[in-house]
Short mmCIF file of C-alpha atoms and ligand atoms in Angstrom, two decimals:
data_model
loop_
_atom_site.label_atom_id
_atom_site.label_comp_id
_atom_site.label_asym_id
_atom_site.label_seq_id
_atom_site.Cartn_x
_atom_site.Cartn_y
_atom_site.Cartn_z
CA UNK A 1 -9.02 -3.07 -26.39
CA UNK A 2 -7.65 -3.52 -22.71
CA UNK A 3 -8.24 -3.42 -18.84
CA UNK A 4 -6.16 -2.09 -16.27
CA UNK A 5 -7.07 -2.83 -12.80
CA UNK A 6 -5.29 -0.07 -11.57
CA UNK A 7 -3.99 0.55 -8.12
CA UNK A 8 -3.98 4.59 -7.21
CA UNK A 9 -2.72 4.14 -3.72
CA UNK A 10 -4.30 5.26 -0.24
CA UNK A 11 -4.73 8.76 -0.63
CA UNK A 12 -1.81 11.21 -1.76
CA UNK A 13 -1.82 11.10 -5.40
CA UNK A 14 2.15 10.78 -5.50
CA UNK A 15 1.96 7.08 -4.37
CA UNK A 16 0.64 6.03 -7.66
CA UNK A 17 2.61 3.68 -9.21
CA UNK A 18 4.77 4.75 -12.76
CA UNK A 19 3.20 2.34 -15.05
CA UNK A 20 -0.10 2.78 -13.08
CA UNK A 21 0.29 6.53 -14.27
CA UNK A 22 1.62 5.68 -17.44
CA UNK A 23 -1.63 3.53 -18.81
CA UNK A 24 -3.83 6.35 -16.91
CA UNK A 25 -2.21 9.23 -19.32
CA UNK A 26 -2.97 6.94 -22.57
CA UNK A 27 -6.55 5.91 -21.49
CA UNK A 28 -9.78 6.34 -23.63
CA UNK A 29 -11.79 5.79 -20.61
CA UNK A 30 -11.18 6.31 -17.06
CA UNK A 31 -13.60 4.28 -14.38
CA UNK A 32 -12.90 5.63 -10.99
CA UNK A 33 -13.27 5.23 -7.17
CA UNK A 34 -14.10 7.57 -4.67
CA UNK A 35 -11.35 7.10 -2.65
CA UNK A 36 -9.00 7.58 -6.16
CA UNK A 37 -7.12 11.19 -5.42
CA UNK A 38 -8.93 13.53 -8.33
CA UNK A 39 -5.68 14.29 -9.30
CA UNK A 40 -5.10 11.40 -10.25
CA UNK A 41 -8.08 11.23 -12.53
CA UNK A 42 -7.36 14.38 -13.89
CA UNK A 43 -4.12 12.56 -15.35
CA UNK A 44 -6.54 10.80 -18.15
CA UNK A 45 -6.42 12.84 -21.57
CA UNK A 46 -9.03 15.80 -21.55
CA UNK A 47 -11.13 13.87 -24.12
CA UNK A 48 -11.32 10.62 -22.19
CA UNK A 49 -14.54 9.11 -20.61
CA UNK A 50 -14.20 9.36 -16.91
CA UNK A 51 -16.89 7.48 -14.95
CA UNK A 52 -17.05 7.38 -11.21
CA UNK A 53 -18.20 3.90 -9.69
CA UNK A 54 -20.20 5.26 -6.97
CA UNK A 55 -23.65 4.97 -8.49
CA UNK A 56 -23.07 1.80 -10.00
CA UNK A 57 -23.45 -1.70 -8.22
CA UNK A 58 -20.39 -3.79 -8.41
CA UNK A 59 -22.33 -6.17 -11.30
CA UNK A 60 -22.42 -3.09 -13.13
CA UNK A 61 -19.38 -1.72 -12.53
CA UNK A 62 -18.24 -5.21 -14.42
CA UNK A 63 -20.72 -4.84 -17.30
CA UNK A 64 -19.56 -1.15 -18.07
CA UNK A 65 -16.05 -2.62 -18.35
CA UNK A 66 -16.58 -5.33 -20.47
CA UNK A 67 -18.77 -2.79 -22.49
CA UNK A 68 -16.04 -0.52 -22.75
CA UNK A 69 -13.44 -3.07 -24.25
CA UNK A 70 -15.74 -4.65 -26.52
CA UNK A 71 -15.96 -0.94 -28.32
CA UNK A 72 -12.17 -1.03 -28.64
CA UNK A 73 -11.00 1.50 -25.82
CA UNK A 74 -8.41 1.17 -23.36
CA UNK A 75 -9.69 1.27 -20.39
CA UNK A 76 -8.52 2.14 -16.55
CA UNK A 77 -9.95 1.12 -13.62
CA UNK A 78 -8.59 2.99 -10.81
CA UNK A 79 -9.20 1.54 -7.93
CA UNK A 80 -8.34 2.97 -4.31
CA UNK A 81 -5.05 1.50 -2.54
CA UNK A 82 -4.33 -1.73 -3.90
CA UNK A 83 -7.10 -3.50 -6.25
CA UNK A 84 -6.89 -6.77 -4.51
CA UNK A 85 -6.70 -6.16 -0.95
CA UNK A 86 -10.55 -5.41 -0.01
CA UNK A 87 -11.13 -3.79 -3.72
CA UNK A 88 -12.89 -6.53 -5.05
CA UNK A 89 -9.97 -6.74 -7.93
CA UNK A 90 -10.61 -9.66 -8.02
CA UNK A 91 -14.23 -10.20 -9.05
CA UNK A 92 -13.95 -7.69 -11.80
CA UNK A 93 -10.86 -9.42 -13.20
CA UNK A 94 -12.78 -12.89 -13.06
CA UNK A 95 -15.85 -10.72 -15.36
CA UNK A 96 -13.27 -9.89 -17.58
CA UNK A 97 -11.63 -13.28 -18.12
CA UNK A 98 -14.99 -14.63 -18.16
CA UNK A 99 -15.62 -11.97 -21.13
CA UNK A 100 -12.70 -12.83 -22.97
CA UNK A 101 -11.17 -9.28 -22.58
CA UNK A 102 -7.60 -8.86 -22.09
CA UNK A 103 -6.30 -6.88 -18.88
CA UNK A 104 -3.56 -6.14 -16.64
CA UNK A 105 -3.37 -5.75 -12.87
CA UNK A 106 -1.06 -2.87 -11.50
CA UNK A 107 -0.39 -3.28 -7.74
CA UNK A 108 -1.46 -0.15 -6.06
CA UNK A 109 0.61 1.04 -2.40
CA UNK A 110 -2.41 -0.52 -0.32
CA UNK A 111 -3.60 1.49 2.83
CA UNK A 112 -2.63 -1.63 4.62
CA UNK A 113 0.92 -0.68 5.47
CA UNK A 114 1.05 3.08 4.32
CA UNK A 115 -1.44 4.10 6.04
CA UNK A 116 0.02 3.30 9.79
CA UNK A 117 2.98 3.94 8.37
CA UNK A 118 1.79 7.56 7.71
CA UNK A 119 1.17 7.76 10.96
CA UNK A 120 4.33 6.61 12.09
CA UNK A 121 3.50 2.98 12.63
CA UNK A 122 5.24 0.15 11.38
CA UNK A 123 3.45 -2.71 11.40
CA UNK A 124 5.89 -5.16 11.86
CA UNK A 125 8.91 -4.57 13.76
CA UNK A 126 11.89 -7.33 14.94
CA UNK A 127 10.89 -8.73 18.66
CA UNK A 128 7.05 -6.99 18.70
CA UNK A 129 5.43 -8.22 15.82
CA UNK A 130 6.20 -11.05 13.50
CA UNK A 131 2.81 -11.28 11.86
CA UNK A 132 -0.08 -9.14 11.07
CA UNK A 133 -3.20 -9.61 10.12
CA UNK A 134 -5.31 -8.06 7.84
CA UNK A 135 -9.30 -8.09 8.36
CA UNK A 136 -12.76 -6.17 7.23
CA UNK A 137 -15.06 -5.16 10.45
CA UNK A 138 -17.45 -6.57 8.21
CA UNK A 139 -18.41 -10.06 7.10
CA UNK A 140 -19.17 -10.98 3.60
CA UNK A 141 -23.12 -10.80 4.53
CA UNK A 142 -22.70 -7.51 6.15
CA UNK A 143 -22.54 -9.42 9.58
CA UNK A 144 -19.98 -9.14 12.44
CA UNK A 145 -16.93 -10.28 11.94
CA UNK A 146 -15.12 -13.63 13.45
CA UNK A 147 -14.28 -12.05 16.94
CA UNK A 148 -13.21 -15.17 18.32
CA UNK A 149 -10.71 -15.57 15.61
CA UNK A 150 -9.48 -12.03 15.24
CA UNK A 151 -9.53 -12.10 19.09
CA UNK A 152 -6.62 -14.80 18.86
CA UNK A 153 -4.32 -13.22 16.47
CA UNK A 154 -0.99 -12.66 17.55
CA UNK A 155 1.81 -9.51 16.08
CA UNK A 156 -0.57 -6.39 14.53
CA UNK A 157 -4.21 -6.65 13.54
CA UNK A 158 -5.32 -4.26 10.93
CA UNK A 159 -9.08 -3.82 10.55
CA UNK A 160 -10.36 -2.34 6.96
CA UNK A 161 -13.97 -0.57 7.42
CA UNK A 162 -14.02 -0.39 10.86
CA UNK A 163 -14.53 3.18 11.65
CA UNK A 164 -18.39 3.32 11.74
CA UNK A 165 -18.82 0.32 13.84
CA UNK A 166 -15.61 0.63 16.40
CA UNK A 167 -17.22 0.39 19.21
CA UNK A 168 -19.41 -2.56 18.58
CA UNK A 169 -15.99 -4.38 17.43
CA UNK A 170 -13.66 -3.48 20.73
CA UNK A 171 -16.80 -4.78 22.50
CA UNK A 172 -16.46 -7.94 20.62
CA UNK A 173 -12.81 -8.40 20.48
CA UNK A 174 -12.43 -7.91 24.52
CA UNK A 175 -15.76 -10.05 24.44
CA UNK A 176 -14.05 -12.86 23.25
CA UNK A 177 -11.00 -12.52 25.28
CA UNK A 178 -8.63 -9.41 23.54
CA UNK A 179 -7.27 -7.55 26.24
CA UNK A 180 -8.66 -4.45 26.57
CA UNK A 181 -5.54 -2.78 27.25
CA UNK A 182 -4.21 -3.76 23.78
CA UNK A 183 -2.62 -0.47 22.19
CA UNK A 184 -5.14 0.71 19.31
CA UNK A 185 -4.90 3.12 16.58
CA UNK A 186 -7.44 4.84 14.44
CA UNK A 187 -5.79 6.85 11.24
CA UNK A 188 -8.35 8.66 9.45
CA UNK A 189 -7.71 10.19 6.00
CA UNK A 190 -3.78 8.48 6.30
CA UNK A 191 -1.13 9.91 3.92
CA UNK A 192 -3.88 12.64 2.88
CA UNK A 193 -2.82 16.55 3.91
CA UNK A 194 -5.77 16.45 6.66
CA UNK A 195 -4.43 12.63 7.96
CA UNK A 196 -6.08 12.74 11.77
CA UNK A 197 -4.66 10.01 14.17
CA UNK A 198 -6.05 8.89 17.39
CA UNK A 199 -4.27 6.22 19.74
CA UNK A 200 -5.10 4.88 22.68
CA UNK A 201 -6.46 1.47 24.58
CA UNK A 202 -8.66 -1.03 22.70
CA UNK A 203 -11.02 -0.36 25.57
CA UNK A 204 -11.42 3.71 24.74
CA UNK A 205 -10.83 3.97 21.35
CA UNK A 206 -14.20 4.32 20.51
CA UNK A 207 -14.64 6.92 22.21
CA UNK A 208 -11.52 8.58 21.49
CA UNK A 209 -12.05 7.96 17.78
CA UNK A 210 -15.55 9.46 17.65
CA UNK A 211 -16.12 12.12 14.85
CA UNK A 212 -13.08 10.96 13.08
CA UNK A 213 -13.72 11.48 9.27
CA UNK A 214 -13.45 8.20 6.96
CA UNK A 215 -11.88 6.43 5.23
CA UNK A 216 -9.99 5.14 8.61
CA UNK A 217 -7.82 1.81 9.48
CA UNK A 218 -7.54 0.26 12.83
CA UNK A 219 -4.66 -0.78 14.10
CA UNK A 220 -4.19 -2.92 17.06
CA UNK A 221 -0.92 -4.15 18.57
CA UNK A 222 1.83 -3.50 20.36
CA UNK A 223 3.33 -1.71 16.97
CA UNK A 224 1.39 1.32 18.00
CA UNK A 225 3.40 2.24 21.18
CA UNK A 226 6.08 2.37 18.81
CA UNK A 227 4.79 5.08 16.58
CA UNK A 228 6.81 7.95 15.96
CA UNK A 229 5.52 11.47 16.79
CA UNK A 230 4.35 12.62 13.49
CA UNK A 231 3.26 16.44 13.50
CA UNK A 232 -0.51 15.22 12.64
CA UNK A 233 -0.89 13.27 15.72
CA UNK A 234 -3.88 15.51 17.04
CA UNK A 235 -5.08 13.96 20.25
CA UNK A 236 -4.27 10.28 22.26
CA UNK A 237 -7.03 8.65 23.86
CA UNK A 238 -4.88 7.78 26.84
CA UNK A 239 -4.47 11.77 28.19
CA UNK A 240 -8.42 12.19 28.01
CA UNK A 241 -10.62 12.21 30.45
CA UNK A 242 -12.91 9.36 30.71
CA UNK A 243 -16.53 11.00 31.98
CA UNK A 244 -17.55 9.52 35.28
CA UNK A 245 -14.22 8.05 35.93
C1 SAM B 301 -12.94 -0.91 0.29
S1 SAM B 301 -11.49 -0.83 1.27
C2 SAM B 301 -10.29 -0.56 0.01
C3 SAM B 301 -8.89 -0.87 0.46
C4 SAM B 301 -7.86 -0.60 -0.64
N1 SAM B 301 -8.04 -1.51 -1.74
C5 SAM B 301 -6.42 -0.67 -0.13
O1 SAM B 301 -5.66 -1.52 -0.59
O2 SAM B 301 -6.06 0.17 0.70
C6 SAM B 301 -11.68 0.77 1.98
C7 SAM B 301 -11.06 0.82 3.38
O3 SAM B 301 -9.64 0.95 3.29
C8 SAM B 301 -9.16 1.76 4.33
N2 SAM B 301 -8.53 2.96 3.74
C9 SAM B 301 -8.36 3.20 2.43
N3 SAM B 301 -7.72 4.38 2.24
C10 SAM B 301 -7.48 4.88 3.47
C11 SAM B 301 -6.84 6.07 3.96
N4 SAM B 301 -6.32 6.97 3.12
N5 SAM B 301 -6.78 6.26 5.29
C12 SAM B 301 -7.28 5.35 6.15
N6 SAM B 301 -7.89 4.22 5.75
C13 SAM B 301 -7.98 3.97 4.43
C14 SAM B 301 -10.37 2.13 5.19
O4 SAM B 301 -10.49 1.16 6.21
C15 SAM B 301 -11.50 2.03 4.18
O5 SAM B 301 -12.74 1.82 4.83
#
């Protein structure tokens, strides 16, 4: 009986880690994300339970794994990215604990880095960025974010869940005093074979970004002029027209 919080990476099913792979091939039962590659879950033996977590609300997601254990089966929850950056790792691990149910958390390549990365951004780099900062488009409550804060954060920003509501958030960033010429990024479907990546100025990225597929991450900062020229790069906001203009 035993828990693995497992980490499958952003996308491409190579970026699983070994052991992450390892307790996935000797699983009885397999609880899954969306955003976990399907290769990946079609690692677990052909006779394990494999359970996707998208009809289930996170308090059940928690019961069916202490469920699980408690019948004696080693369990993996594979969890997009890393489990405790925005994966709520961390509640499920506390339901465990709480349960008395031994587990283990393996680290998963988070879309944080390897996403922009995919696309050719690093998001730090000596004398542009020293810091970054990571942050949901959404609060806690399903509210706005902290513009005001996020407005005053210096090196790379990286918004999670952003892509649905971009335009409302560059309105509120240059609201509360983000330039809108700040170089933005939007990297939709990042280290997967159909990765799209749009760049541009805070202050058209919406608009450049529209129709972009999800998942996507947002990245804002002067680490985006820097960005290679990957082959998937398909269009940059800054050689479109604007209509009117
Ligand atoms: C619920 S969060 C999970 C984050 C995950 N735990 C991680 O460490 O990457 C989901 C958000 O992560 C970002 N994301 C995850 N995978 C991505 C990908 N392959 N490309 C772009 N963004 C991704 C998107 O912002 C998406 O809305």
């Amino acid at each position: 009986m035993r828990v693995a919080l497992v980490g499958a990476g952003p996308g491409d099913p190579g970026l699983i880690t070994v052991r992450g792979l390892e307790l996935l091939r000797g699983c009885d039962a397999v609880v899954y994300d969306r955003l976990a590659a399907a290769e990946l879950v079609d690692e677990a033996p052909h006779d394990a339970l494999r359970i996707p977590r998208d009809e289930l609300t996170q308090a059940q997601v928690n019961e069916v794994l202490v469920r699980l254990a408690l019948q004696g089966l080693d369990v993996v929850r594979l969890k997009g990215g890393d489990p405790y950056v925005f994966g709520r790792g961390g509640e499920e691990a506390a339901a465990l604990a709480a349960a008395g149910i031994p587990f283990e958390v393996v680290p998963g390549v988070s879309s944080l880095a390897a996403v922009p990365a995919a696309a050719g951004i690093p998001v730090t780099h000596r004398g542009v960025a020293d810091t970054v900062t990571l942050a949901t488009a959404r609060s806690a409550d399903g509210g706005p974010p902290d513009y005001a804060s996020l407005a005053a954060t210096r090196g790379t920003l990286v918004l999670f869940m952003g892509l649905a509501r971009l335009r409302e958030v560059a309105a509120g960033l240059i609201a509360a005093g983000m330039p809108p010429e700040t170089h933005a990024a939007v990297v939709a479907r990042g280290t997967l074979p159909d990765q799209e990546v749009v760049t541009g100025t805070l202050d058209r990225i919406a608009d450049a970004a529209d129709g972009l597929p999800g998942p996507a991450l947002v990245v804002l900062g002067e680490v985006v002029a820097l960005a290679g020229r990957p082959g998937r790069v398909i269009r940059e906001a800054a050689t479109m027209e604007t209509p009117g203009a």
